[in-house]
Amino acid sequence: MAKTKTAYVCNECGADFMRWQGQCSECSAWNCITEVRLGAVKTKNTRLDGYAGTTVAKVMRLDEVDLQEVPRFSTGFVEFDRVLGGGIVPGSAILIGGHPGAGKSTLLLQMMCGLAEQGGALYVTGEESLQQVAMRAQRLGLPMGALKMLAETNVETICQLAQQEKPRIMVIDSIQVMHLADVQSAPGSVSQVRESAAFLTRFAKQYHIAIIMVGHVTKDGSLAGPKVLEHCIDCSVMLDGDTDSRYRTMRGHKNRFGPVNELGVFAMTGQGMKEVKNPSAIFLTRGKEDQSGSIVMVLWEGTRPLLVEIQGLVDYSPLNNPRRVTLGMEQNRISMLLAVMHRHGGLQMADQDVFVNVVGGVKVNETSADLATLLALVSSFRDKPLPNDLVVFGEVGLAGEIRPVPSGQERLREAAKHGFRRAIVPMANAPKEAIEGMQVIGVSKLAEALEAI
Ligand code: TYD
Ligand code: MG
C-alpha cells in the first residue's frame, strides 16, 4: 500500500532528519530544516523497475564481476578530458557546476554538437527553449545535423524517452529545473534536486548512458547545498571565472575515475568557448619594466606546471592592528611567513600593512608559493624591483629553512621555455645538470635567498 513519507531535510547541506530541529547537526546552520513530503512512496522500491524489469540481487566475488572494459570517449576538448581524467567513462554521472553565465551551456552545446556526429547524443534543455538553443548553435556555426534535442523538465519522461533513443551521452541543463512527480516540493528545492540527481544517476548506471548534469551554484559558491549531490554522482567539475574576464578555469572536485587536481583553462570568445592550450602565457602578461613587489613563480597544477605572477605590497600602517590581506592565497600563511621573516630574516613588518595578490584570479594552495611570496614582500618593503627574468619557488619552514617541492625539474624547464633566465629554488630542487640558458641558484636557508636577491 502506498503511504506518504515525510522527511526533514536541511536546505544547506541536504542532511536528513527524523524530526524537525532548529540547528542542523551536520553543517551547524540554523533555521534551515524544512519538512518535505516525499509523496506516495510505494512500499517496494520500484521506481526504476517500471523501465528496467526487476533485477534480482545476487552476492558475488569481486573477480566474478563482469569487467566489460568500455573505453572512455573524448569530449572533443583536450582540457575537458584532462579534468575528467582522460575522457568520459560510459555510464557515468557527471555534474558540471558554475555561476550563471560561466559558459556551461555554451561549452556543453559545442561538445554535444561534436559528439553527435559520432551518433547517440541527446541534449535536454529545461531552461532555454529549443529555438534559443538552435539559434545559439547556428550563431556559433556548430554542426546541427545530428544532435537530438528535448525540452522537458520531468525526469521520468526524460528517462522514458532516453530509453527509446538509447543515446551514448545525455546532457541535462540544468538539474535545478528538473522534477520528479513523486516528490512534492518545488523544482530547485533541495529534495527535488537530490532525488532527481539520484534518479538520473541510477538511470545512467543501468543503461550505460553517460549523463552530464548542469548545476548552478548559489551565492556562497555551493551547489544547491554542497553535500546534496556529491555522494551520488561520479565526477563533479566546476567552471569558475568572473563574467567580466574572458578566462574560465575548470577544476575537478570529485572523480571516481581519476585524479581531481587537474586544471583546464578556457576562454569565452565571440565564437563560444575556446581551449587555452598554454595557460602560462595568459597569466604572465607583464609590462617590460621591473616593478618592485612583483615576482613570477611556477605552480604545479595536477600534471603540469603553470607560471603565475605574485604581487606583494608593504606599506606603513596607521592602525594598531596592521592589515594582512591576501587574494588567491590563504591568509594565515602570510602571518606565518612574516613571523619566519622576522625571526630568521631580520625584517620587521609589524607596523606595516601587507597585501598579497595572485594575478589573474588564480588560486594558490601550494606551499611552493612561500618563497616567492616572501621575496615579493621584501622587494616591496625595500622598494627594490626584482629582475624581470627571475623565477622563484620553494616552501619555507618555520626554522627558516627552504624545503624542496615536487617536480622541481619540470617547473624549471617550463620557466626556461617562457624565457626566464634566472631561478632561485630550494637546494634539493637545483638540477644536477645545468639547464640551458638558465642560471639556477639553490638555497637552503632564508638568509641565503635574501642574499641572492
Ligand atoms: P552560458 O553558456 O549561457 O552560461 P551558463 O549556461 O553557464 O549560465 O553563457 C552565457 C555567457 O557567455 C553570456 O554572458 C554571454 C557569453 N557568451 C559569449 O561571450 N560568447 C558566446 O559565443 C556565447 C554563446 C556566450
Ligand atoms: Mg545555461
CSV table of C-alpha atoms and ligand atoms in Angstrom, one decimal:
chain,number,residue,atom,x,y,z
A,1,MET,CA,0.0,0.0,0.0
A,2,ALA,CA,1.2,3.5,-0.8
A,3,LYS,CA,1.9,5.7,2.2
A,4,THR,CA,3.0,9.3,2.4
A,5,LYS,CA,6.5,9.8,3.7
A,6,THR,CA,7.6,12.9,5.5
A,7,ALA,CA,11.2,13.8,5.8
A,8,TYR,CA,13.0,16.8,7.4
A,9,VAL,CA,15.8,18.0,5.1
A,10,CYS,CA,18.4,20.6,5.7
A,11,ASN,CA,18.3,23.2,2.9
A,12,GLU,CA,22.0,23.9,3.3
A,13,CYS,CA,23.6,20.5,3.2
A,14,GLY,CA,20.8,18.1,2.4
A,15,ALA,CA,21.1,16.0,5.5
A,16,ASP,CA,18.0,14.0,6.5
A,17,PHE,CA,16.4,14.1,10.0
A,18,MET,CA,13.7,12.1,11.7
A,19,ARG,CA,12.1,15.2,13.2
A,20,TRP,CA,12.4,19.0,13.0
A,21,GLN,CA,15.2,20.7,14.8
A,22,GLY,CA,16.4,24.3,15.0
A,23,GLN,CA,20.0,23.6,14.0
A,24,CYS,CA,21.3,21.1,11.5
A,25,SER,CA,23.7,18.8,13.3
A,26,GLU,CA,25.6,18.1,10.1
A,27,CYS,CA,26.5,21.6,9.0
A,28,SER,CA,25.5,23.6,12.1
A,29,ALA,CA,23.4,26.0,10.1
A,30,TRP,CA,20.3,27.5,11.9
A,31,ASN,CA,16.7,27.5,10.7
A,32,CYS,CA,17.4,25.6,7.6
A,33,ILE,CA,15.4,22.4,8.2
A,34,THR,CA,12.2,22.1,6.3
A,35,GLU,CA,9.5,19.5,6.2
A,36,VAL,CA,9.5,17.7,2.8
A,37,ARG,CA,6.7,15.4,1.7
A,38,LEU,CA,8.1,12.7,-0.4
A,39,GLY,CA,4.7,11.8,-1.8
A,40,ALA,CA,3.3,8.3,-2.2
A,41,VAL,CA,6.3,6.1,-1.9
A,42,LYS,CA,5.5,2.6,-3.0
A,43,THR,CA,6.2,0.1,-0.4
A,44,LYS,CA,8.6,-1.7,-2.7
A,45,ASN,CA,11.3,0.4,-4.2
A,46,THR,CA,10.1,0.0,-7.7
A,47,ARG,CA,10.6,3.4,-9.1
A,48,LEU,CA,13.1,2.4,-11.7
A,49,ASP,CA,11.6,-1.0,-12.2
A,50,GLY,CA,9.0,0.3,-14.5
A,51,TYR,CA,11.7,0.7,-17.1
A,52,ALA,CA,14.1,-1.9,-16.1
A,53,GLY,CA,12.2,-5.1,-15.2
A,54,THR,CA,13.1,-6.3,-11.7
A,55,THR,CA,16.7,-7.3,-11.4
A,56,VAL,CA,17.4,-10.0,-8.8
A,57,ALA,CA,20.2,-9.0,-6.4
A,58,LYS,CA,23.0,-11.6,-6.1
A,59,VAL,CA,26.2,-11.8,-4.0
A,60,MET,CA,29.3,-12.5,-6.0
A,61,ARG,CA,33.1,-12.5,-5.7
A,62,LEU,CA,35.0,-9.4,-6.8
A,63,ASP,CA,36.8,-11.4,-9.6
A,64,GLU,CA,33.5,-12.8,-10.9
A,65,VAL,CA,32.3,-9.3,-11.8
A,66,ASP,CA,31.9,-8.9,-15.5
A,67,LEU,CA,34.5,-6.3,-16.3
A,68,GLN,CA,33.2,-5.2,-19.7
A,69,GLU,CA,36.0,-2.8,-20.2
A,70,VAL,CA,34.4,0.0,-22.2
A,71,PRO,CA,36.9,2.6,-23.3
A,72,ARG,CA,36.5,6.3,-22.3
A,73,PHE,CA,35.4,8.6,-25.0
A,74,SER,CA,36.7,12.1,-25.7
A,75,THR,CA,34.6,15.2,-25.2
A,76,GLY,CA,36.4,16.8,-28.1
A,77,PHE,CA,38.1,19.2,-25.8
A,78,VAL,CA,41.6,18.3,-24.5
A,79,GLU,CA,41.2,20.5,-21.4
A,80,PHE,CA,37.8,19.0,-20.5
A,81,ASP,CA,39.2,15.5,-21.0
A,82,ARG,CA,42.1,16.2,-18.8
A,83,VAL,CA,39.9,17.4,-15.9
A,84,LEU,CA,37.8,14.3,-16.2
A,85,GLY,CA,40.9,12.1,-16.0
A,86,GLY,CA,41.1,11.2,-19.7
A,87,GLY,CA,37.6,11.5,-21.1
A,88,ILE,CA,34.1,10.4,-20.3
A,89,VAL,CA,33.5,7.0,-18.7
A,90,PRO,CA,30.4,5.4,-20.3
A,91,GLY,CA,27.5,5.2,-17.9
A,92,SER,CA,29.0,7.8,-15.5
A,93,ALA,CA,27.1,10.7,-14.0
A,94,ILE,CA,29.0,14.0,-14.2
A,95,LEU,CA,28.0,17.2,-12.6
A,96,ILE,CA,29.3,20.5,-14.1
A,97,GLY,CA,28.8,23.4,-11.8
A,98,GLY,CA,29.3,27.1,-12.1
A,99,HIS,CA,27.8,30.6,-11.7
A,100,PRO,CA,25.1,31.6,-14.2
A,101,GLY,CA,26.9,33.0,-17.3
A,102,ALA,CA,30.1,30.9,-16.7
A,103,GLY,CA,29.5,29.2,-20.1
A,104,LYS,CA,28.3,25.8,-19.1
A,105,SER,CA,25.5,25.6,-21.7
A,106,THR,CA,27.8,27.0,-24.4
A,107,LEU,CA,30.6,24.5,-23.7
A,108,LEU,CA,28.2,21.6,-23.5
A,109,LEU,CA,26.4,22.6,-26.6
A,110,GLN,CA,29.7,22.8,-28.5
A,111,MET,CA,30.7,19.4,-27.1
A,112,MET,CA,27.4,17.7,-27.9
A,113,CYS,CA,27.3,19.0,-31.5
A,114,GLY,CA,30.7,17.5,-32.0
A,115,LEU,CA,29.9,14.2,-30.2
A,116,ALA,CA,26.6,13.9,-32.1
A,117,GLU,CA,28.5,13.4,-35.3
A,118,GLN,CA,29.6,10.0,-34.0
A,119,GLY,CA,26.0,9.3,-33.0
A,120,GLY,CA,24.0,9.0,-29.9
A,121,ALA,CA,23.8,12.4,-28.2
A,122,LEU,CA,20.7,13.8,-26.5
A,123,TYR,CA,20.6,17.4,-25.2
A,124,VAL,CA,17.8,18.0,-22.7
A,125,THR,CA,17.1,21.7,-22.1
A,126,GLY,CA,14.9,22.8,-19.2
A,127,GLU,CA,16.0,26.4,-19.0
A,128,GLU,CA,16.1,27.6,-22.6
A,129,SER,CA,13.7,26.9,-25.4
A,130,LEU,CA,14.6,24.7,-28.3
A,131,GLN,CA,14.7,27.9,-30.5
A,132,GLN,CA,17.1,29.6,-28.2
A,133,VAL,CA,19.5,26.7,-28.3
A,134,ALA,CA,19.2,26.3,-32.0
A,135,MET,CA,19.9,30.0,-32.5
A,136,ARG,CA,23.0,29.8,-30.4
A,137,ALA,CA,24.2,26.7,-32.3
A,138,GLN,CA,23.7,28.5,-35.6
A,139,ARG,CA,25.4,31.6,-34.5
A,140,LEU,CA,28.4,29.6,-33.3
A,141,GLY,CA,28.5,27.7,-36.6
A,142,LEU,CA,28.2,24.3,-35.0
A,143,PRO,CA,27.2,21.2,-37.0
A,144,MET,CA,23.4,20.9,-36.2
A,145,GLY,CA,22.5,17.8,-38.3
A,146,ALA,CA,23.0,15.1,-35.7
A,147,LEU,CA,22.2,16.4,-32.3
A,148,LYS,CA,18.9,15.2,-30.7
A,149,MET,CA,17.1,17.8,-28.6
A,150,LEU,CA,14.4,17.6,-26.0
A,151,ALA,CA,12.8,20.4,-24.0
A,152,GLU,CA,11.4,18.7,-20.9
A,153,THR,CA,11.8,19.0,-17.1
A,154,ASN,CA,10.0,15.9,-15.9
A,155,VAL,CA,12.8,13.4,-15.1
A,156,GLU,CA,10.6,10.3,-15.6
A,157,THR,CA,9.5,11.4,-19.0
A,158,ILE,CA,13.1,12.3,-19.9
A,159,CYS,CA,14.3,8.8,-18.9
A,160,GLN,CA,11.5,7.1,-20.8
A,161,LEU,CA,12.4,9.0,-24.0
A,162,ALA,CA,16.1,8.4,-23.4
A,163,GLN,CA,15.4,4.7,-23.1
A,164,GLN,CA,13.9,4.7,-26.6
A,165,GLU,CA,16.6,6.9,-28.1
A,166,LYS,CA,19.5,5.0,-26.4
A,167,PRO,CA,22.0,7.9,-26.6
A,168,ARG,CA,25.6,7.3,-25.6
A,169,ILE,CA,25.6,10.7,-23.8
A,170,MET,CA,22.9,12.9,-22.4
A,171,VAL,CA,23.1,16.5,-21.1
A,172,ILE,CA,20.6,17.7,-18.5
A,173,ASP,CA,20.6,21.5,-18.5
A,174,SER,CA,20.0,22.1,-15.6
A,175,ILE,CA,19.4,19.8,-12.6
A,176,GLN,CA,17.8,22.7,-10.7
A,177,VAL,CA,14.7,22.8,-13.0
A,178,MET,CA,14.2,19.1,-13.1
A,179,HIS,CA,11.5,17.5,-11.0
A,180,LEU,CA,10.0,14.1,-10.1
A,181,ALA,CA,6.2,13.9,-9.8
A,182,ASP,CA,6.6,11.8,-6.6
A,183,VAL,CA,8.4,14.5,-4.7
A,184,GLN,CA,6.1,17.1,-3.5
A,185,SER,CA,8.2,20.2,-3.4
A,186,ALA,CA,9.1,22.9,-5.9
A,187,PRO,CA,11.8,22.3,-8.6
A,188,GLY,CA,15.1,23.7,-7.3
A,189,SER,CA,14.4,22.8,-3.7
A,190,VAL,CA,17.0,20.5,-2.1
A,191,SER,CA,14.8,17.5,-2.0
A,192,GLN,CA,13.9,17.8,-5.7
A,193,VAL,CA,17.5,18.3,-6.8
A,194,ARG,CA,18.7,15.5,-4.7
A,195,GLU,CA,16.0,13.0,-5.8
A,196,SER,CA,16.2,14.0,-9.5
A,197,ALA,CA,20.0,13.6,-9.5
A,198,ALA,CA,19.8,10.3,-7.7
A,199,PHE,CA,17.2,9.0,-10.2
A,200,LEU,CA,19.3,10.1,-13.2
A,201,THR,CA,22.4,8.6,-11.7
A,202,ARG,CA,20.7,5.2,-11.3
A,203,PHE,CA,19.4,5.5,-14.9
A,204,ALA,CA,22.9,6.3,-16.2
A,205,LYS,CA,24.3,3.2,-14.5
A,206,GLN,CA,21.5,0.9,-15.6
A,207,TYR,CA,21.5,1.8,-19.3
A,208,HIS,CA,25.2,2.8,-19.7
A,209,ILE,CA,24.3,6.3,-20.8
A,210,ALA,CA,26.8,8.9,-19.6
A,211,ILE,CA,24.8,11.8,-18.1
A,212,ILE,CA,26.2,15.3,-17.7
A,213,MET,CA,24.1,17.5,-15.4
A,214,VAL,CA,24.5,21.2,-15.2
A,215,GLY,CA,24.2,22.7,-11.7
A,216,HIS,CA,24.1,26.4,-10.8
A,217,VAL,CA,26.0,27.4,-7.8
A,218,THR,CA,24.4,29.5,-5.1
A,219,LYS,CA,25.7,32.8,-3.8
A,220,ASP,CA,28.2,31.3,-1.4
A,221,GLY,CA,29.6,29.1,-4.2
A,222,SER,CA,28.0,25.9,-3.2
A,223,LEU,CA,26.0,23.6,-5.5
A,224,ALA,CA,22.5,23.8,-4.1
A,225,GLY,CA,23.9,22.8,-0.7
A,226,PRO,CA,27.4,21.3,-1.0
A,227,LYS,CA,26.7,17.8,0.1
A,228,VAL,CA,23.4,17.3,-1.7
A,229,LEU,CA,24.8,15.9,-4.9
A,230,GLU,CA,28.3,14.9,-4.2
A,231,HIS,CA,27.6,11.4,-2.8
A,232,CYS,CA,25.5,10.2,-5.8
A,233,ILE,CA,27.4,11.4,-8.8
A,234,ASP,CA,30.7,10.1,-10.1
A,235,CYS,CA,32.5,13.3,-11.1
A,236,SER,CA,31.9,16.9,-10.2
A,237,VAL,CA,33.7,19.7,-12.0
A,238,MET,CA,33.4,23.4,-11.5
A,239,LEU,CA,33.7,26.1,-14.2
A,240,ASP,CA,34.9,29.2,-12.5
A,241,GLY,CA,35.8,32.7,-13.6
A,242,ASP,CA,34.4,36.2,-13.4
A,243,THR,CA,31.9,37.1,-16.1
A,244,ASP,CA,33.9,40.2,-16.8
A,245,SER,CA,37.0,38.3,-17.5
A,246,ARG,CA,37.4,36.2,-20.6
A,247,TYR,CA,39.0,33.2,-19.0
A,248,ARG,CA,37.3,30.3,-17.3
A,249,THR,CA,39.1,27.7,-15.2
A,250,MET,CA,37.7,24.2,-14.9
A,251,ARG,CA,38.6,22.0,-11.9
A,252,GLY,CA,37.6,18.6,-10.7
A,253,HIS,CA,36.2,18.4,-7.1
A,254,LYS,CA,35.4,14.7,-7.1
A,255,ASN,CA,36.3,12.0,-9.6
A,256,ARG,CA,35.7,8.3,-9.2
A,257,PHE,CA,37.8,7.5,-12.2
A,258,GLY,CA,40.9,9.7,-12.0
A,259,PRO,CA,42.7,12.5,-10.1
A,260,VAL,CA,40.9,15.7,-9.1
A,261,ASN,CA,43.7,18.2,-9.0
A,262,GLU,CA,43.7,18.9,-12.8
A,263,LEU,CA,43.1,22.3,-14.1
A,264,GLY,CA,41.6,23.1,-17.5
A,265,VAL,CA,41.6,26.6,-18.9
A,266,PHE,CA,39.1,28.0,-21.4
A,267,ALA,CA,38.4,31.4,-23.0
A,268,MET,CA,35.0,32.8,-23.7
A,269,THR,CA,35.1,34.3,-27.1
A,270,GLY,CA,32.7,35.5,-29.7
A,271,GLN,CA,32.8,32.0,-31.2
A,272,GLY,CA,31.9,30.3,-27.9
A,273,MET,CA,34.4,28.5,-25.6
A,274,LYS,CA,37.9,28.0,-26.8
A,275,GLU,CA,40.5,25.9,-25.1
A,276,VAL,CA,43.7,27.6,-23.8
A,277,LYS,CA,46.5,25.3,-24.6
A,278,ASN,CA,49.2,27.3,-23.0
A,279,PRO,CA,47.8,28.9,-19.8
A,280,SER,CA,51.1,30.2,-18.5
A,281,ALA,CA,51.3,32.7,-21.3
A,282,ILE,CA,48.0,34.4,-20.3
A,283,PHE,CA,48.7,34.7,-16.6
A,284,LEU,CA,52.0,36.3,-17.4
A,285,THR,CA,51.2,39.4,-19.3
A,286,ARG,CA,53.6,41.7,-17.6
A,287,GLY,CA,54.9,45.1,-18.6
A,288,LYS,CA,58.5,45.4,-19.7
A,289,GLU,CA,59.7,47.5,-16.7
A,290,ASP,CA,60.8,45.9,-13.5
A,291,GLN,CA,58.4,46.6,-10.7
A,292,SER,CA,59.0,46.2,-7.0
A,293,GLY,CA,56.8,43.7,-5.2
A,294,SER,CA,56.2,41.5,-8.3
A,295,ILE,CA,57.6,38.1,-8.8
A,296,VAL,CA,56.9,35.1,-11.0
A,297,MET,CA,56.6,31.6,-9.6
A,298,VAL,CA,55.9,28.1,-11.0
A,299,LEU,CA,52.8,26.3,-9.6
A,300,TRP,CA,52.2,22.7,-10.1
A,301,GLU,CA,48.6,22.1,-11.3
A,302,GLY,CA,47.7,18.4,-11.5
A,303,THR,CA,50.2,17.1,-14.1
A,304,ARG,CA,51.6,20.3,-15.5
A,305,PRO,CA,53.4,23.5,-14.4
A,306,LEU,CA,51.7,26.9,-14.5
A,307,LEU,CA,53.6,30.2,-14.3
A,308,VAL,CA,51.8,32.8,-12.2
A,309,GLU,CA,52.8,36.3,-11.0
A,310,ILE,CA,52.6,37.1,-7.3
A,311,GLN,CA,52.4,40.7,-6.2
A,312,GLY,CA,53.1,42.0,-2.7
A,313,LEU,CA,52.6,45.4,-1.3
A,314,VAL,CA,54.0,46.5,2.0
A,315,ASP,CA,53.0,50.0,3.3
A,316,TYR,CA,53.2,51.9,6.6
A,317,SER,CA,50.0,51.3,8.6
A,318,PRO,CA,48.4,53.8,10.9
A,319,LEU,CA,46.3,51.1,12.5
A,320,ASN,CA,47.1,49.3,15.8
A,321,ASN,CA,46.5,46.0,14.0
A,322,PRO,CA,48.0,46.4,10.6
A,323,ARG,CA,46.1,44.6,7.8
A,324,ARG,CA,47.1,41.3,6.3
A,325,VAL,CA,45.1,40.9,3.2
A,326,THR,CA,45.5,38.1,0.6
A,327,LEU,CA,43.8,37.4,-2.7
A,328,GLY,CA,44.1,33.9,-4.1
A,329,MET,CA,46.1,32.6,-1.1
A,330,GLU,CA,45.5,31.6,2.5
A,331,GLN,CA,45.7,34.5,4.9
A,332,ASN,CA,47.2,32.5,7.8
A,333,ARG,CA,50.1,31.5,5.7
A,334,ILE,CA,51.1,35.2,5.3
A,335,SER,CA,51.1,35.7,9.1
A,336,MET,CA,53.4,32.6,9.4
A,337,LEU,CA,55.7,33.8,6.6
A,338,LEU,CA,56.0,37.2,8.2
A,339,ALA,CA,56.9,35.7,11.6
A,340,VAL,CA,59.6,33.5,9.9
A,341,MET,CA,61.0,36.6,8.1
A,342,HIS,CA,61.2,38.5,11.4
A,343,ARG,CA,63.0,35.7,13.3
A,344,HIS,CA,65.2,34.3,10.5
A,345,GLY,CA,65.5,37.2,8.0
A,346,GLY,CA,65.7,40.0,10.5
A,347,LEU,CA,63.0,42.0,8.8
A,348,GLN,CA,60.3,43.6,10.9
A,349,MET,CA,56.9,44.4,9.4
A,350,ALA,CA,54.8,44.7,12.5
A,351,ASP,CA,53.9,48.3,11.7
A,352,GLN,CA,53.2,47.7,8.0
A,353,ASP,CA,50.0,46.7,6.1
A,354,VAL,CA,50.7,43.7,4.0
A,355,PHE,CA,48.8,42.8,0.8
A,356,VAL,CA,49.4,39.8,-1.4
A,357,ASN,CA,47.7,39.2,-4.7
A,358,VAL,CA,47.9,36.3,-7.1
A,359,VAL,CA,47.5,37.8,-10.6
A,360,GLY,CA,44.8,36.6,-12.9
A,361,GLY,CA,42.4,35.2,-10.3
A,362,VAL,CA,44.5,32.1,-9.8
A,363,LYS,CA,44.0,30.3,-6.5
A,364,VAL,CA,47.3,29.1,-4.9
A,365,ASN,CA,47.0,26.3,-2.3
A,366,GLU,CA,50.5,25.0,-2.7
A,367,THR,CA,53.4,25.6,-0.3
A,368,SER,CA,55.7,26.2,-3.2
A,369,ALA,CA,54.5,29.8,-3.3
A,370,ASP,CA,56.1,30.6,0.1
A,371,LEU,CA,59.5,31.7,-1.0
A,372,ALA,CA,58.1,33.7,-3.9
A,373,THR,CA,55.6,35.5,-1.6
A,374,LEU,CA,58.3,36.4,0.9
A,375,LEU,CA,60.7,37.7,-1.8
A,376,ALA,CA,57.8,39.8,-3.3
A,377,LEU,CA,57.2,41.3,0.1
A,378,VAL,CA,60.8,42.1,0.7
A,379,SER,CA,61.1,43.7,-2.7
A,380,SER,CA,58.1,45.9,-2.0
A,381,PHE,CA,59.3,46.7,1.5
A,382,ARG,CA,62.7,47.8,0.3
A,383,ASP,CA,61.2,49.2,-2.9
A,384,LYS,CA,63.8,47.3,-5.0
A,385,PRO,CA,62.5,45.7,-8.1
A,386,LEU,CA,63.4,42.1,-8.8
A,387,PRO,CA,64.8,41.2,-12.2
A,388,ASN,CA,62.2,40.6,-14.9
A,389,ASP,CA,63.7,37.2,-15.9
A,390,LEU,CA,63.7,35.7,-12.4
A,391,VAL,CA,61.5,32.9,-11.3
A,392,VAL,CA,61.2,31.6,-7.7
A,393,PHE,CA,59.6,28.6,-5.9
A,394,GLY,CA,60.1,26.7,-2.7
A,395,GLU,CA,58.5,26.0,0.7
A,396,VAL,CA,59.6,28.0,3.7
A,397,GLY,CA,59.8,26.1,7.0
A,398,LEU,CA,59.3,27.6,10.5
A,399,ALA,CA,63.1,27.3,11.2
A,400,GLY,CA,63.8,29.5,8.2
A,401,GLU,CA,64.8,26.5,6.1
A,402,ILE,CA,63.9,26.3,2.4
A,403,ARG,CA,62.3,23.0,1.6
A,404,PRO,CA,62.1,21.2,-1.7
A,405,VAL,CA,58.8,20.9,-3.6
A,406,PRO,CA,57.7,18.1,-6.0
A,407,SER,CA,58.5,18.2,-9.8
A,408,GLY,CA,61.3,20.8,-9.5
A,409,GLN,CA,62.9,19.9,-12.9
A,410,GLU,CA,59.7,20.3,-14.8
A,411,ARG,CA,58.9,23.6,-13.2
A,412,LEU,CA,62.4,24.9,-14.1
A,413,ARG,CA,62.0,23.6,-17.7
A,414,GLU,CA,58.6,25.4,-18.1
A,415,ALA,CA,60.2,28.6,-16.8
A,416,ALA,CA,63.1,28.3,-19.2
A,417,LYS,CA,60.6,27.7,-22.1
A,418,HIS,CA,59.0,31.0,-21.3
A,419,GLY,CA,62.3,32.9,-21.4
A,420,PHE,CA,63.2,33.1,-17.8
A,421,ARG,CA,67.0,33.2,-17.3
A,422,ARG,CA,67.5,33.1,-13.5
A,423,ALA,CA,65.9,31.0,-10.8
A,424,ILE,CA,66.1,30.8,-7.0
A,425,VAL,CA,65.0,27.3,-5.9
A,426,PRO,CA,65.4,25.0,-2.9
A,427,MET,CA,68.9,23.4,-2.8
A,428,ALA,CA,67.4,20.0,-3.3
A,429,ASN,CA,65.5,21.1,-6.4
A,430,ALA,CA,68.6,22.5,-8.1
A,431,PRO,CA,69.3,20.4,-11.2
A,432,LYS,CA,72.4,18.2,-11.3
A,433,GLU,CA,73.0,19.1,-15.0
A,434,ALA,CA,72.7,22.8,-15.9
A,435,ILE,CA,69.5,23.8,-17.8
A,436,GLU,CA,70.5,25.6,-21.0
A,437,GLY,CA,70.3,29.3,-20.8
A,438,MET,CA,69.3,29.4,-17.2
A,439,GLN,CA,71.2,30.2,-14.1
A,440,VAL,CA,69.8,28.3,-11.1
A,441,ILE,CA,70.7,29.3,-7.6
A,442,GLY,CA,70.0,26.6,-5.0
A,443,VAL,CA,69.3,27.9,-1.4
A,444,SER,CA,68.7,26.0,1.8
A,445,LYS,CA,68.2,28.9,4.2
A,446,LEU,CA,66.0,32.1,4.1
A,447,ALA,CA,69.1,34.2,4.6
A,448,GLU,CA,70.8,32.8,1.5
A,449,ALA,CA,67.7,33.6,-0.5
A,450,LEU,CA,67.7,37.2,0.7
A,451,GLU,CA,71.4,37.4,-0.1
A,452,ALA,CA,70.8,36.0,-3.6
A,453,ILE,CA,68.4,38.8,-4.5
B,1,TYD,P1,26.0,30.3,-21.0
B,1,TYD,O1,26.7,29.2,-21.6
B,1,TYD,O2,24.6,30.6,-21.3
B,1,TYD,O3,26.2,30.3,-19.4
B,1,TYD,P2,25.6,29.3,-18.3
B,1,TYD,O4,24.9,28.2,-19.0
B,1,TYD,O5,26.8,28.8,-17.6
B,1,TYD,O6,24.7,30.1,-17.4
B,1,TYD,O7,27.0,31.6,-21.3
B,1,TYD,C1,26.4,32.8,-21.3
B,1,TYD,C2,27.5,33.9,-21.3
B,1,TYD,O8,28.5,33.7,-22.2
B,1,TYD,C3,26.8,35.2,-21.6
B,1,TYD,O9,27.1,36.1,-20.6
B,1,TYD,C4,27.4,35.6,-22.9
B,1,TYD,C5,28.7,34.8,-23.1
B,1,TYD,N1,28.9,34.3,-24.4
B,1,TYD,C6,30.0,34.8,-25.2
B,1,TYD,O10,30.7,35.6,-24.7
B,1,TYD,N2,30.2,34.3,-26.5
B,1,TYD,C7,29.4,33.3,-27.0
B,1,TYD,O11,29.6,32.9,-28.1
B,1,TYD,C8,28.3,32.8,-26.2
B,1,TYD,C9,27.4,31.8,-26.8
B,1,TYD,C10,28.1,33.3,-25.0
B,2,MG,MG,22.8,27.8,-19.1
